[in-house]
């Protein structure tokens, strides 16, 4: 089993960049890897209540919520970077219930060093 960290920096303003990290994280979990997704910068907006249900990855396609649900069902863990909450004028109360925790820069660096693979989107 490998440990994989996906760092999501893209937000709702680039919907075409949002589904792939969830899809890849889901696939990795299904292959029995330990998978964490970290949301920072504009990616934090994807974890805001009400956003994913109304964000279409492509016209006529699935909403981002579809991909989030698949990732959660597979066992992907969601974390949000503390400073990005302020950047996006959000608080912990704005986040969906599926967010496992809010972490700072020290955790992000330590998690990246402890991971076998780190991918950023």
Coordinates of N, CA, C and O in Angstrom, one line a residue:
X1 N 0.9 -1.2 0.0 CA 0.0 0.0 0.0 C 0.9 1.2 0.0 O 1.8 1.4 0.8
X2 N 0.6 2.2 -0.9 CA 1.3 3.4 -0.9 C 0.4 4.5 -0.3 O -0.8 4.4 -0.2
X3 N 1.1 5.6 0.1 CA 0.4 6.8 0.6 C 0.4 7.9 -0.4 O 1.5 8.2 -0.9
X4 N -0.8 8.4 -0.9 CA -0.8 9.3 -1.9 C -1.5 10.6 -1.4 O -2.6 10.5 -0.8
X5 N -1.0 11.7 -1.7 CA -1.5 13.0 -1.4 C -1.9 13.8 -2.7 O -1.0 14.0 -3.5
X6 N -3.1 14.2 -2.9 CA -3.6 15.0 -4.0 C -3.8 16.4 -3.4 O -4.6 16.5 -2.5
X7 N -3.2 17.4 -4.0 CA -3.4 18.8 -3.6 C -4.2 19.5 -4.6 O -3.8 19.6 -5.8
X8 N -5.4 19.9 -4.3 CA -6.3 20.5 -5.2 C -6.3 22.1 -5.0 O -6.7 22.6 -4.0
X9 N -5.8 22.8 -6.0 CA -5.7 24.2 -5.9 C -6.7 24.9 -6.9 O -7.0 26.1 -6.7
X10 N -7.2 24.1 -7.8 CA -8.2 24.7 -8.8 C -9.6 24.7 -8.2 O -10.0 23.8 -7.5
X11 N -10.3 25.8 -8.5 CA -11.7 25.9 -7.9 C -12.8 26.0 -8.9 O -12.6 25.6 -10.1
X12 N -13.9 26.5 -8.5 CA -15.1 26.5 -9.4 C -15.0 27.3 -10.7 O -15.7 27.1 -11.6
X13 N -14.0 28.2 -10.7 CA -13.8 29.1 -11.9 C -13.2 28.3 -13.0 O -13.2 28.7 -14.2
X14 N -12.6 27.1 -12.7 CA -12.1 26.2 -13.8 C -12.7 24.8 -13.6 O -12.0 23.9 -13.2
X15 N -14.0 24.6 -13.9 CA -14.6 23.4 -13.6 C -14.0 22.2 -14.3 O -14.1 21.1 -13.8
X16 N -13.4 22.4 -15.5 CA -12.8 21.3 -16.2 C -11.6 20.7 -15.5 O -11.2 19.6 -15.8
X17 N -11.1 21.4 -14.5 CA -9.9 20.9 -13.7 C -10.3 20.3 -12.4 O -9.5 19.9 -11.6
X18 N -11.6 20.2 -12.1 CA -12.0 19.7 -10.8 C -12.3 18.2 -10.7 O -12.0 17.7 -9.6
X19 N -12.7 17.6 -11.7 CA -13.1 16.2 -11.5 C -11.9 15.2 -11.5 O -12.0 14.2 -10.7
X20 N -10.9 15.4 -12.3 CA -9.8 14.5 -12.4 C -9.2 14.1 -11.1 O -8.9 12.9 -10.8
X21 N -8.9 15.1 -10.2 CA -8.3 14.7 -8.9 C -9.2 13.7 -8.1 O -8.7 12.8 -7.5
X22 N -10.5 13.9 -8.1 CA -11.4 13.1 -7.4 C -11.4 11.7 -8.1 O -11.4 10.7 -7.4
X23 N -11.4 11.7 -9.4 CA -11.4 10.4 -10.1 C -10.2 9.6 -9.8 O -10.2 8.4 -9.5
X24 N -9.0 10.3 -9.9 CA -7.7 9.6 -9.6 C -7.6 9.1 -8.2 O -7.1 8.0 -7.9
X25 N -8.1 9.9 -7.3 CA -8.0 9.6 -5.8 C -8.9 8.4 -5.6 O -8.6 7.5 -4.8
X26 N -10.1 8.4 -6.2 CA -11.0 7.2 -6.1 C -10.4 5.9 -6.6 O -10.4 4.9 -5.9
X27 N -9.8 6.0 -7.8 CA -9.1 4.8 -8.3 C -8.0 4.3 -7.4 O -7.8 3.1 -7.2
X28 N -7.2 5.3 -6.9 CA -6.1 4.9 -6.0 C -6.6 4.2 -4.7 O -6.0 3.2 -4.3
X29 N -7.7 4.7 -4.2 CA -8.3 4.1 -3.0 C -8.8 2.7 -3.3 O -8.6 1.8 -2.5
X30 N -9.4 2.5 -4.5 CA -9.9 1.2 -4.9 C -8.8 0.2 -5.1 O -9.0 -1.0 -5.0
X31 N -7.6 0.7 -5.3 CA -6.4 -0.1 -5.4 C -5.7 -0.3 -4.1 O -4.6 -0.8 -4.0
X32 N -6.4 0.0 -3.0 CA -6.0 -0.1 -1.6 C -4.8 0.8 -1.2 O -4.1 0.4 -0.3
X33 N -4.7 1.9 -1.8 CA -3.8 2.9 -1.3 C -4.4 3.8 -0.3 O -5.6 4.0 -0.3
X34 N -3.6 4.4 0.6 CA -4.1 5.4 1.5 C -4.1 6.7 0.8 O -3.0 7.2 0.4
X35 N -5.3 7.4 0.7 CA -5.4 8.6 -0.1 C -6.0 9.7 0.6 O -7.0 9.6 1.3
X36 N -5.3 10.9 0.5 CA -5.8 12.1 1.1 C -5.8 13.2 0.0 O -4.9 13.3 -0.8
X37 N -6.9 13.9 0.1 CA -7.0 15.1 -0.8 C -6.9 16.3 0.1 O -7.7 16.4 1.1
X38 N -6.0 17.2 -0.3 CA -5.9 18.5 0.5 C -6.4 19.6 -0.4 O -5.9 19.8 -1.6
X39 N -7.3 20.5 0.1 CA -7.8 21.6 -0.6 C -7.2 22.9 -0.1 O -7.3 23.2 1.0
X40 N -6.6 23.6 -1.0 CA -6.0 24.9 -0.7 C -6.2 25.8 -1.9 O -6.7 25.5 -2.9
X41 N -5.8 27.1 -1.6 CA -6.0 28.2 -2.6 C -7.5 28.2 -3.0 O -8.4 28.1 -2.2
X42 N -7.8 28.2 -4.3 CA -9.2 28.3 -4.8 C -9.9 26.9 -4.7 O -11.1 26.8 -4.7
X43 N -9.1 25.9 -4.5 CA -9.7 24.5 -4.4 C -10.5 24.4 -3.2 O -11.5 23.6 -3.1
X44 N -10.3 25.2 -2.2 CA -11.1 25.2 -0.9 C -12.5 25.5 -1.2 O -13.4 24.9 -0.6
X45 N -12.8 26.3 -2.2 CA -14.2 26.6 -2.6 C -15.0 25.4 -3.0 O -16.2 25.3 -2.8
X46 N -14.3 24.3 -3.4 CA -15.0 23.1 -3.8 C -15.6 22.4 -2.6 O -16.5 21.6 -2.7
X47 N -15.1 22.7 -1.4 CA -15.6 22.0 -0.2 C -16.6 22.9 0.5 O -17.1 22.5 1.6
X48 N -17.1 24.0 -0.1 CA -18.1 24.8 0.4 C -19.5 24.2 0.2 O -19.8 23.8 -0.9
X49 N -20.3 24.3 1.2 CA -21.7 23.7 1.1 C -22.4 24.4 -0.1 O -22.3 25.6 -0.3
X50 N -23.0 23.6 -0.9 CA -23.8 24.0 -2.1 C -23.0 24.2 -3.4 O -23.7 24.4 -4.4
X51 N -21.7 24.2 -3.3 CA -20.9 24.4 -4.6 C -20.9 23.2 -5.5 O -21.3 23.3 -6.7
X52 N -20.6 22.1 -5.0 CA -20.4 20.9 -5.8 C -21.7 20.4 -6.5 O -21.6 19.9 -7.6
X53 N -22.8 20.6 -5.8 CA -24.1 20.2 -6.4 C -24.5 21.0 -7.6 O -25.3 20.6 -8.4
X54 N -23.9 22.2 -7.7 CA -24.2 23.1 -8.8 C -23.1 23.3 -9.8 O -23.2 24.2 -10.7
X55 N -22.0 22.6 -9.7 CA -20.9 22.8 -10.5 C -20.8 21.6 -11.5 O -20.6 20.4 -11.1
X56 N -20.9 21.9 -12.8 CA -20.9 20.9 -13.8 C -19.5 20.9 -14.4 O -19.0 21.9 -14.8
X57 N -18.9 19.7 -14.4 CA -17.5 19.5 -14.9 C -17.5 19.8 -16.4 O -16.5 20.4 -16.9
X58 N -18.5 19.5 -17.1 CA -18.7 19.8 -18.5 C -20.2 20.0 -18.8 O -21.0 19.4 -18.1
X59 N -20.5 20.7 -19.8 CA -21.9 20.9 -20.1 C -22.6 19.6 -20.5 O -22.1 18.8 -21.3
X60 N -23.7 19.3 -19.8 CA -24.4 18.1 -20.0 C -23.8 16.9 -19.2 O -24.3 15.8 -19.3
X61 N -22.8 17.1 -18.5 CA -22.1 16.0 -17.7 C -22.6 16.0 -16.3 O -23.6 16.6 -15.9
X62 N -21.8 15.3 -15.5 CA -22.1 15.1 -14.1 C -21.7 16.3 -13.3 O -20.8 17.1 -13.7
X63 N -22.3 16.5 -12.1 CA -21.9 17.6 -11.2 C -20.6 17.1 -10.5 O -20.4 15.9 -10.4
X64 N -19.9 18.0 -9.9 CA -18.8 17.6 -9.1 C -19.2 16.8 -7.9 O -18.4 15.9 -7.5
X65 N -20.4 17.0 -7.4 CA -20.8 16.2 -6.3 C -20.8 14.7 -6.6 O -20.5 13.9 -5.7
X66 N -21.1 14.3 -7.8 CA -21.0 12.9 -8.3 C -19.6 12.3 -8.0 O -19.4 11.2 -7.5
X67 N -18.6 13.1 -8.4 CA -17.2 12.7 -8.2 C -16.8 12.7 -6.7 O -16.0 11.8 -6.2
X68 N -17.3 13.6 -6.0 CA -17.0 13.7 -4.5 C -17.6 12.5 -3.8 O -16.9 11.8 -3.0
X69 N -18.8 12.1 -4.2 CA -19.5 11.0 -3.6 C -18.7 9.7 -3.9 O -18.6 8.8 -3.0
X70 N -18.2 9.5 -5.1 CA -17.5 8.3 -5.4 C -16.2 8.3 -4.6 O -15.9 7.2 -4.1
X71 N -15.5 9.4 -4.4 CA -14.3 9.4 -3.7 C -14.6 9.1 -2.2 O -13.8 8.3 -1.6
X72 N -15.6 9.6 -1.6 CA -16.0 9.3 -0.3 C -16.3 7.9 -0.1 O -15.9 7.2 0.9
X73 N -17.1 7.3 -1.0 CA -17.5 5.9 -0.9 C -16.2 5.0 -1.0 O -16.2 3.9 -0.4
X74 N -15.2 5.4 -1.7 CA -14.0 4.6 -1.8 C -13.1 4.8 -0.6 O -12.2 3.9 -0.4
X75 N -13.3 5.8 0.2 CA -12.5 6.0 1.4 C -11.5 7.1 1.4 O -10.6 7.2 2.2
X76 N -11.6 8.0 0.4 CA -10.7 9.2 0.3 C -11.0 10.1 1.5 O -12.1 10.4 1.8
X77 N -9.9 10.6 2.1 CA -10.0 11.6 3.2 C -9.8 13.0 2.6 O -8.9 13.3 1.8
X78 N -10.7 13.9 3.1 CA -10.6 15.3 2.6 C -10.1 16.2 3.8 O -10.7 16.2 4.9
X79 N -9.1 17.1 3.5 CA -8.6 18.0 4.4 C -8.6 19.4 3.7 O -8.4 19.5 2.5
X80 N -8.7 20.5 4.5 CA -8.7 21.8 4.0 C -7.6 22.6 4.8 O -7.4 22.4 6.0
X81 N -6.9 23.4 4.0 CA -5.8 24.2 4.5 C -6.3 25.4 5.2 O -7.1 26.2 4.6
X82 N -5.9 25.7 6.5 CA -6.4 26.8 7.3 C -6.3 28.1 6.6 O -7.3 28.8 6.5
X83 N -5.2 28.6 6.1 CA -5.1 29.9 5.5 C -6.0 30.1 4.3 O -6.4 31.2 4.0
X84 N -6.3 29.0 3.6 CA -7.1 29.1 2.4 C -8.6 29.4 2.8 O -9.4 30.0 2.0
X85 N -9.0 29.1 4.0 CA -10.4 29.5 4.4 C -10.5 31.0 4.4 O -11.4 31.6 3.9
X86 N -9.5 31.7 5.0 CA -9.5 33.1 5.0 C -9.4 33.7 3.6 O -10.1 34.7 3.3
X87 N -8.5 33.1 2.8 CA -8.4 33.6 1.4 C -9.7 33.6 0.7 O -10.0 34.5 -0.1
X88 N -10.5 32.6 1.0 CA -11.8 32.5 0.3 C -13.0 33.0 1.1 O -14.2 32.7 0.8
X89 N -12.7 33.8 2.2 CA -13.7 34.4 3.0 C -14.7 33.3 3.5 O -15.9 33.5 3.5
X90 N -14.1 32.2 4.0 CA -14.9 31.1 4.5 C -14.5 30.8 5.9 O -13.4 31.2 6.4
X91 N -15.4 30.1 6.6 CA -15.1 29.6 7.9 C -15.3 28.1 7.9 O -15.9 27.5 7.0
X92 N -15.0 27.4 9.0 CA -15.2 26.0 9.2 C -16.7 25.6 9.0 O -17.0 24.6 8.4
X93 N -17.6 26.5 9.4 CA -19.0 26.3 9.3 C -19.5 26.3 7.8 O -20.6 25.7 7.5
X94 N -18.7 26.8 6.9 CA -19.1 26.8 5.5 C -18.8 25.5 4.8 O -19.2 25.3 3.7
X95 N -18.0 24.6 5.4 CA -17.5 23.4 4.8 C -18.5 22.3 4.9 O -19.3 22.2 5.8
X96 N -18.5 21.4 3.8 CA -19.3 20.2 3.8 C -18.9 19.3 5.0 O -17.8 19.4 5.4
X97 N -19.8 18.5 5.4 CA -19.6 17.6 6.6 C -18.5 16.6 6.3 O -17.9 16.0 7.2
X98 N -18.2 16.3 5.0 CA -17.3 15.3 4.6 C -15.8 15.7 4.8 O -14.9 14.8 4.7
X99 N -15.6 16.9 5.1 CA -14.2 17.4 5.4 C -13.8 16.8 6.8 O -14.4 17.0 7.8
X100 N -12.7 16.1 6.7 CA -12.2 15.4 8.0 C -11.5 16.3 8.9 O -11.4 16.1 10.1
X101 N -10.9 17.4 8.4 CA -10.1 18.3 9.2 C -9.6 19.5 8.5 O -9.6 19.5 7.3
X102 N -9.1 20.4 9.3 CA -8.5 21.6 8.8 C -7.1 21.6 9.3 O -6.8 21.4 10.5
X103 N -6.1 21.8 8.4 CA -4.7 21.7 8.7 C -3.9 22.9 8.3 O -4.3 23.7 7.4
X104 N -2.8 23.1 8.9 CA -1.9 24.2 8.5 C -0.7 23.8 7.7 O -0.6 22.6 7.3
X105 N 0.2 24.7 7.5 CA 1.3 24.5 6.6 C 2.3 23.4 7.1 O 2.9 22.7 6.3
X106 N 2.5 23.3 8.4 CA 3.4 22.3 9.0 C 2.9 20.9 8.6 O 3.6 20.1 8.2
X107 N 1.6 20.7 8.8 CA 1.0 19.4 8.5 C 1.1 19.1 7.0 O 1.5 18.0 6.6
X108 N 0.9 20.1 6.2 CA 1.0 19.9 4.7 C 2.4 19.4 4.3 O 2.5 18.4 3.6
X109 N 3.4 20.1 4.8 CA 4.7 19.7 4.5 C 5.1 18.3 5.1 O 5.7 17.5 4.4
X110 N 4.7 18.0 6.3 CA 5.0 16.7 6.9 C 4.2 15.6 6.1 O 4.8 14.5 5.9
X111 N 3.0 15.9 5.7 CA 2.2 14.9 5.0 C 2.8 14.6 3.6 O 2.9 13.5 3.1
X112 N 3.3 15.7 3.0 CA 3.9 15.5 1.7 C 5.2 14.7 1.8 O 5.5 13.8 1.0
X113 N 6.0 15.0 2.8 CA 7.2 14.2 3.0 C 7.0 12.7 3.4 O 7.8 11.9 3.0
X114 N 5.9 12.5 4.0 CA 5.5 11.1 4.4 C 4.8 10.3 3.3 O 4.6 9.1 3.4
X115 N 4.4 11.0 2.2 CA 3.7 10.4 1.1 C 4.7 9.8 0.1 O 5.8 10.3 -0.1
X116 N 4.2 8.7 -0.5 CA 5.0 8.1 -1.6 C 4.8 8.8 -2.9 O 5.7 8.8 -3.8
X117 N 3.7 9.5 -3.0 CA 3.4 10.3 -4.3 C 2.6 11.5 -3.9 O 1.6 11.4 -3.1
X118 N 2.9 12.7 -4.4 CA 2.2 13.9 -4.3 C 1.9 14.5 -5.6 O 2.7 14.6 -6.5
X119 N 0.6 14.7 -5.9 CA 0.1 15.3 -7.1 C -0.7 16.5 -6.9 O -1.4 16.6 -5.9
X120 N -0.5 17.5 -7.7 CA -1.1 18.8 -7.5 C -1.9 19.2 -8.7 O -1.5 19.0 -9.9
X121 N -3.1 19.7 -8.5 CA -4.0 20.1 -9.6 C -4.5 21.5 -9.4 O -4.8 21.9 -8.3

